[in-house]
PDB file of C-alpha atoms in Angstrom:
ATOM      1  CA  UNK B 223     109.574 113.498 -42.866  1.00 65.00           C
ATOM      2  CA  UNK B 224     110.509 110.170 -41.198  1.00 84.00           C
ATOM      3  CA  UNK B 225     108.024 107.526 -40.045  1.00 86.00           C
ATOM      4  CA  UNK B 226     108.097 108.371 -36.301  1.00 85.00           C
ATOM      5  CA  UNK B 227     107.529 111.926 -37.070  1.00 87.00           C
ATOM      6  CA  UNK B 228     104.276 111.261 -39.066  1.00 88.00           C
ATOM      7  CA  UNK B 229     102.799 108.728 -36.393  1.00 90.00           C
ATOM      8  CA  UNK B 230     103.642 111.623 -33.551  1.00 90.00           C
ATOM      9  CA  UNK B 231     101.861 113.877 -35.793  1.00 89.00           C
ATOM     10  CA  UNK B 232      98.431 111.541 -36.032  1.00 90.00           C
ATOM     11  CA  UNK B 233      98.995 110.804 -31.954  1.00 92.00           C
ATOM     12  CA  UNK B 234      98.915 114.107 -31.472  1.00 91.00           C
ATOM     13  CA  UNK B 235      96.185 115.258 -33.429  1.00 88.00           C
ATOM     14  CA  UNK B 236      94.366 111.753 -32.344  1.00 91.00           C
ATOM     15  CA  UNK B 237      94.694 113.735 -28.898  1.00 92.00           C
ATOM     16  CA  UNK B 238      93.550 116.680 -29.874  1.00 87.00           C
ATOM     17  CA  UNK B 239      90.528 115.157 -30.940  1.00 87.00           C
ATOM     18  CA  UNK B 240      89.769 113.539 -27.730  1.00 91.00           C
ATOM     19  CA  UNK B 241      90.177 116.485 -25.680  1.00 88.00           C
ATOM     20  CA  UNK B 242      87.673 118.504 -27.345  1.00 83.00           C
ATOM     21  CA  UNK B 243      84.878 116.013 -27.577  1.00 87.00           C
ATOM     22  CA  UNK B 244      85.431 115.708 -23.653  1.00 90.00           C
ATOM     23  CA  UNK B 245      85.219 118.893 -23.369  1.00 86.00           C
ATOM     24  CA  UNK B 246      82.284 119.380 -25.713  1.00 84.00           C
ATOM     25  CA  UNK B 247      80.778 116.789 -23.483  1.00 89.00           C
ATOM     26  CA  UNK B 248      81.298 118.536 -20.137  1.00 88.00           C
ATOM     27  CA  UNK B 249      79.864 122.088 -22.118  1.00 86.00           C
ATOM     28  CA  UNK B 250      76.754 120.090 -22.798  1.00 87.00           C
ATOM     29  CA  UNK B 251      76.610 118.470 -19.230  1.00 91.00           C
ATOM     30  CA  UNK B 252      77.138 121.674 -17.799  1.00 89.00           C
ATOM     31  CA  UNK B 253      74.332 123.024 -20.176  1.00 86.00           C
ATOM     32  CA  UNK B 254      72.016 119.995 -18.366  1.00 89.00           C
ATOM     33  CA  UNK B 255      72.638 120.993 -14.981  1.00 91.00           C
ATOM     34  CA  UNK B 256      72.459 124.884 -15.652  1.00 87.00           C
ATOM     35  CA  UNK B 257      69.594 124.876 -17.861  1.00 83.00           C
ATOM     36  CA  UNK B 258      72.114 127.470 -20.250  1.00 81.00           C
ATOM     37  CA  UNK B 259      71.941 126.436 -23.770  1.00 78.00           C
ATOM     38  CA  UNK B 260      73.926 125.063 -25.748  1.00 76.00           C
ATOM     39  CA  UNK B 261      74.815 128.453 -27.857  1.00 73.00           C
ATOM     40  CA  UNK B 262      74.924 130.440 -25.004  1.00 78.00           C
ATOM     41  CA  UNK B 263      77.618 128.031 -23.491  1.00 81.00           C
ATOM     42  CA  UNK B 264      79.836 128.119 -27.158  1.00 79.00           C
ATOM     43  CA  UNK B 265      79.423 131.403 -27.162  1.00 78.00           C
ATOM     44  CA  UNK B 266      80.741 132.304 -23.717  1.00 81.00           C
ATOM     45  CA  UNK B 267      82.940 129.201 -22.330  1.00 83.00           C
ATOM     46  CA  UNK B 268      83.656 127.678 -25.320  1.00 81.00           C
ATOM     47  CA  UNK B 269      84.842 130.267 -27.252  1.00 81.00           C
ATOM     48  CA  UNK B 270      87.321 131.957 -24.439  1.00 82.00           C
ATOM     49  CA  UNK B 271      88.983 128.794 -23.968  1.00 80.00           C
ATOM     50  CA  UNK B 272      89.464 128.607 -27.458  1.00 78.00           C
ATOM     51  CA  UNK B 273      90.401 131.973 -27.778  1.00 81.00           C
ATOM     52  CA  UNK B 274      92.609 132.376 -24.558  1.00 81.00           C
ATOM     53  CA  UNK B 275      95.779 130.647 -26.202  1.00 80.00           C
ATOM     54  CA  UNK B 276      95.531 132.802 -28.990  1.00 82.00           C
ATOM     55  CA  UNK B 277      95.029 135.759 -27.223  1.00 83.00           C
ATOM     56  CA  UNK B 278      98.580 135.060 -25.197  1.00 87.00           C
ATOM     57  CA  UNK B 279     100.609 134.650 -28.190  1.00 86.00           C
ATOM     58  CA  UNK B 280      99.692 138.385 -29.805  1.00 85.00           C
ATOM     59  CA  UNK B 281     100.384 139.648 -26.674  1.00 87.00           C
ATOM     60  CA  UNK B 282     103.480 138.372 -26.712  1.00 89.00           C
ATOM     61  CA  UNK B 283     103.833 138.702 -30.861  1.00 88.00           C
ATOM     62  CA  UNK B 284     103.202 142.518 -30.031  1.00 86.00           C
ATOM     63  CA  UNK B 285     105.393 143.358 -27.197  1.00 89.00           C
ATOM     64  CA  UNK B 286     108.190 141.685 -29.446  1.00 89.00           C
ATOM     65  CA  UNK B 287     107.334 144.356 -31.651  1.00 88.00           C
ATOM     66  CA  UNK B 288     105.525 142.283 -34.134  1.00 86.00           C
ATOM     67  CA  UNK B 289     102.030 144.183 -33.998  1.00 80.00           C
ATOM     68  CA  UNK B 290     100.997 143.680 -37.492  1.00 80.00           C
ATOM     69  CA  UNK B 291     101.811 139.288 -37.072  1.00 85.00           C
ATOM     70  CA  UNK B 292      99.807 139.624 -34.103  1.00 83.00           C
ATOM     71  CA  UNK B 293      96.716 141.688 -35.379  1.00 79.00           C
ATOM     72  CA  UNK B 294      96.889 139.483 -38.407  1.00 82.00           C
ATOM     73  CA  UNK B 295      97.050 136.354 -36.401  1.00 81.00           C
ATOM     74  CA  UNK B 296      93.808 137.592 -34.874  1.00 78.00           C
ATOM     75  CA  UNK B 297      92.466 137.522 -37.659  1.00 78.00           C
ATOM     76  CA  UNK B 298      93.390 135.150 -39.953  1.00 82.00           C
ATOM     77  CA  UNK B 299      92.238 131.637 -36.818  1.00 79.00           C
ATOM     78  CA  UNK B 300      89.033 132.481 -36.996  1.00 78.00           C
ATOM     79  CA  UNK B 301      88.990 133.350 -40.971  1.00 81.00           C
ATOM     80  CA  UNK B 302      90.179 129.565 -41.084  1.00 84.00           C
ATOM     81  CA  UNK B 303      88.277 128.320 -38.691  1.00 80.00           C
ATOM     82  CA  UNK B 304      85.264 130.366 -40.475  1.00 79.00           C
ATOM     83  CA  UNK B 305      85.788 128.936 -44.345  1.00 84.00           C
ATOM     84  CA  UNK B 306      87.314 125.379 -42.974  1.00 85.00           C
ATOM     85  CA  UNK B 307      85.983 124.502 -40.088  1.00 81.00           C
ATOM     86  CA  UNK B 308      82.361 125.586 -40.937  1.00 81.00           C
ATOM     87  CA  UNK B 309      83.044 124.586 -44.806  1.00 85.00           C
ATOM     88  CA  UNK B 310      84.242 120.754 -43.659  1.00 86.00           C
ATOM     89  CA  UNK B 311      81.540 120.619 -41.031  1.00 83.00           C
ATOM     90  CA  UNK B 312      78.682 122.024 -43.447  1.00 83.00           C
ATOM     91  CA  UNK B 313      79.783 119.709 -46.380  1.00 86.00           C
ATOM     92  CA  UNK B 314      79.557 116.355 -44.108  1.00 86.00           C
ATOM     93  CA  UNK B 315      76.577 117.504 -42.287  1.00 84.00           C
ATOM     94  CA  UNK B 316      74.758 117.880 -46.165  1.00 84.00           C
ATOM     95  CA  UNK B 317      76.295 115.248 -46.557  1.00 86.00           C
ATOM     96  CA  UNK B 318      74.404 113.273 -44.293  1.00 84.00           C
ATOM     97  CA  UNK B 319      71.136 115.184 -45.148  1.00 82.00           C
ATOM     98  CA  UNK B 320      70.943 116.290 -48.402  1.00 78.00           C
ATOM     99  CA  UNK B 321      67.749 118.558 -47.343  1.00 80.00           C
ATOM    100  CA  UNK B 322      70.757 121.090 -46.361  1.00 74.00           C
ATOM    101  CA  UNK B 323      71.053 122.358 -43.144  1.00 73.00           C
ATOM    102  CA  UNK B 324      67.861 123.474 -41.123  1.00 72.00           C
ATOM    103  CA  UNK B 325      68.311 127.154 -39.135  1.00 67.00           C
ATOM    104  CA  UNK B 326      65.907 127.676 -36.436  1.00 67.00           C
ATOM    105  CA  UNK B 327      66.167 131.317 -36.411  1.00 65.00           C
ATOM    106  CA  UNK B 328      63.191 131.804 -34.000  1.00 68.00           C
ATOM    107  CA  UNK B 329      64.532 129.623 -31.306  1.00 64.00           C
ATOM    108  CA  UNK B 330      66.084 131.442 -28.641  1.00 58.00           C
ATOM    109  CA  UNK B 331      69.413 129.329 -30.057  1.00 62.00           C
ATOM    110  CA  UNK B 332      69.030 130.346 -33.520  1.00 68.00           C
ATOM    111  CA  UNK B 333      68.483 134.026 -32.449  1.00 73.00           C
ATOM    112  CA  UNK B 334      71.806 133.968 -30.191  1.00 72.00           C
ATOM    113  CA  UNK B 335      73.717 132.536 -33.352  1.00 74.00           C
ATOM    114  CA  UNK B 336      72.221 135.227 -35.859  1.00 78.00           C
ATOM    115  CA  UNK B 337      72.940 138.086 -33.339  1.00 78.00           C
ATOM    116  CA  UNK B 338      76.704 136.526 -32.960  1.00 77.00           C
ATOM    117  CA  UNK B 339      77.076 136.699 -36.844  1.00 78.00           C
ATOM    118  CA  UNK B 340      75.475 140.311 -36.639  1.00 82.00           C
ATOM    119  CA  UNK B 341      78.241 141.357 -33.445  1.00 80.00           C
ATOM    120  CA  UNK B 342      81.172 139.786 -35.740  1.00 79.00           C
ATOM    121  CA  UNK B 343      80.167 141.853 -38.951  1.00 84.00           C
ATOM    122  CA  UNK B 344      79.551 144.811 -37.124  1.00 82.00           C
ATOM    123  CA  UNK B 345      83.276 144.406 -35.366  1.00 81.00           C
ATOM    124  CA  UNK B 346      84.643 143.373 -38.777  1.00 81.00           C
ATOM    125  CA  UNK B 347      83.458 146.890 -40.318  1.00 85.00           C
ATOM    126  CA  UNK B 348      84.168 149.022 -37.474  1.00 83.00           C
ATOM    127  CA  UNK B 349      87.989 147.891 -38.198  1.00 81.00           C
ATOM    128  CA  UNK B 350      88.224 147.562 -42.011  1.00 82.00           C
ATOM    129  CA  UNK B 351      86.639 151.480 -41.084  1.00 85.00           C
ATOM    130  CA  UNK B 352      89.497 152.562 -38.705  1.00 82.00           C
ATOM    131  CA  UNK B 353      91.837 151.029 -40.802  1.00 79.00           C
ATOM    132  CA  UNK B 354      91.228 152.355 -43.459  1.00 83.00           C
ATOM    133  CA  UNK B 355      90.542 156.034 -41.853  1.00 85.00           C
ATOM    134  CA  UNK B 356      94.020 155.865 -40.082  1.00 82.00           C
ATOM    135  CA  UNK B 357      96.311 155.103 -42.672  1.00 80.00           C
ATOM    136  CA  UNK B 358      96.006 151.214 -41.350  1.00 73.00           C
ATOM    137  CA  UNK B 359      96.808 152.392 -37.968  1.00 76.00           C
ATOM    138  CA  UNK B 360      94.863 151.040 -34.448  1.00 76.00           C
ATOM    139  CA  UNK B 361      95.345 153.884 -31.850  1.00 79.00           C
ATOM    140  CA  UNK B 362      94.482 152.864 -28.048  1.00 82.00           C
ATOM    141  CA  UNK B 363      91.491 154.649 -28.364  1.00 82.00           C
ATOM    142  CA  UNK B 364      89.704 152.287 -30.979  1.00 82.00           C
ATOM    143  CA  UNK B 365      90.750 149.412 -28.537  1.00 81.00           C
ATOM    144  CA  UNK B 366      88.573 150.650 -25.945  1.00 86.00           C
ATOM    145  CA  UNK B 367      85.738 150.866 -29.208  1.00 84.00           C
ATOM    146  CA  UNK B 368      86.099 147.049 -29.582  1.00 81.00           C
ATOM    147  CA  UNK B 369      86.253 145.939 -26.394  1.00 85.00           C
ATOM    148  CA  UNK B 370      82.679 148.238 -25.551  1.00 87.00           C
ATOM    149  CA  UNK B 371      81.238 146.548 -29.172  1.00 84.00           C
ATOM    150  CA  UNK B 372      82.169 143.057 -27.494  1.00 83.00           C
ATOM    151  CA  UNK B 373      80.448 143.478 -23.843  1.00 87.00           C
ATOM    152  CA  UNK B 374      77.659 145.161 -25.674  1.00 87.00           C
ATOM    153  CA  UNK B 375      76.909 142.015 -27.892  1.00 83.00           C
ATOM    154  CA  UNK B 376      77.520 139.892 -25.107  1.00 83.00           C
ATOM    155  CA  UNK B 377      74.985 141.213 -23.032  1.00 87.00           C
ATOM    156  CA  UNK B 378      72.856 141.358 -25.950  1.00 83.00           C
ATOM    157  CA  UNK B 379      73.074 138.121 -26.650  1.00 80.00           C
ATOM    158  CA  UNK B 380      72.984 136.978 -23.399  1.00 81.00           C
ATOM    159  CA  UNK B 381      69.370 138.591 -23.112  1.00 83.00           C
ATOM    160  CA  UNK B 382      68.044 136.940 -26.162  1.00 78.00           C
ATOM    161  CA  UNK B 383      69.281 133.562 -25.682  1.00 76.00           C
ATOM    162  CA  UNK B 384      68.155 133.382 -21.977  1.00 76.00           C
ATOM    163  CA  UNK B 385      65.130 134.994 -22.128  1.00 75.00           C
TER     164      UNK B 385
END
């Protein structure tokens, strides 16, 4: 790897960087003005827009014919995301305070975040089930499963955190 190569490489992800903490910073204005908190705001916003380019390249991994690169790049962002991102941001934040890290779990914030982990395990059985069951096959049915498990938590969650 040449020179030029490596210093587009840091620009880039020196770019990357920037962009999310503006818009982390326009979440958390928008969280001022609306009152929403913060998790509520990750949760919904946040996480769609993070989600959305991922979401456009299985769709067209799969109608490539490439369904199992696209249900296992479903899978495997937010595994990394999961064990990296959380791992690197939960080692500097102990880090910082080696109390560990405090979890407010009967904060309206806290409960959002525990019911979030609860939606994401229950999703993450219902398709090691079906998977399993179907001789690692997804009908269309099971698709209509998930995306009822989603709303459902949603709205859940949406309850708890803003009442």
């Amino acid at each position: 790897m040449c020179v030029s190569e490596m210093i587009s490489f840091f620009m880039s992800m020196c770019w990357i960087y920037l962009l999310c903490e503006i818009i982390v910073t326009l979440l958390e204005l928008i969280g001022v003005i609306t009152g929403l908190p913060s998790s509520f705001l990750g949760l919904t916003i946040l996480s769609w827009g993070n989600s959305l380019g991922d979401h456009f390249a299985s769709i067209s991994i799969s109608k490539s014919g490439f369904g199992e690169m696209a249900i296992t790049g479903c899978m495997a962002g937010p595994v990394f995301n999961l064990m990296l991102g959380l791992g690197l941001t939960t080692m500097v934040c102990n880090l910082r305070n080696p109390d560990g890290i405090e979890f407010d779990i009967k904060g309206s914030e806290g409960q959002s975040s525990f019911f979030t982990v609860l939606a994401t395990l229950l999703v993450a059985a219902f398709l090691a089930f079906v998977v399993f069951v179907n001789d690692f096959k997804i009908d269309y049915k099971y698709s209509k499963y998930l995306i009822g498990i989603y709303a459902i938590s949603i709205l859940l969650i949406a309850i708890v955190t803003l009442l």
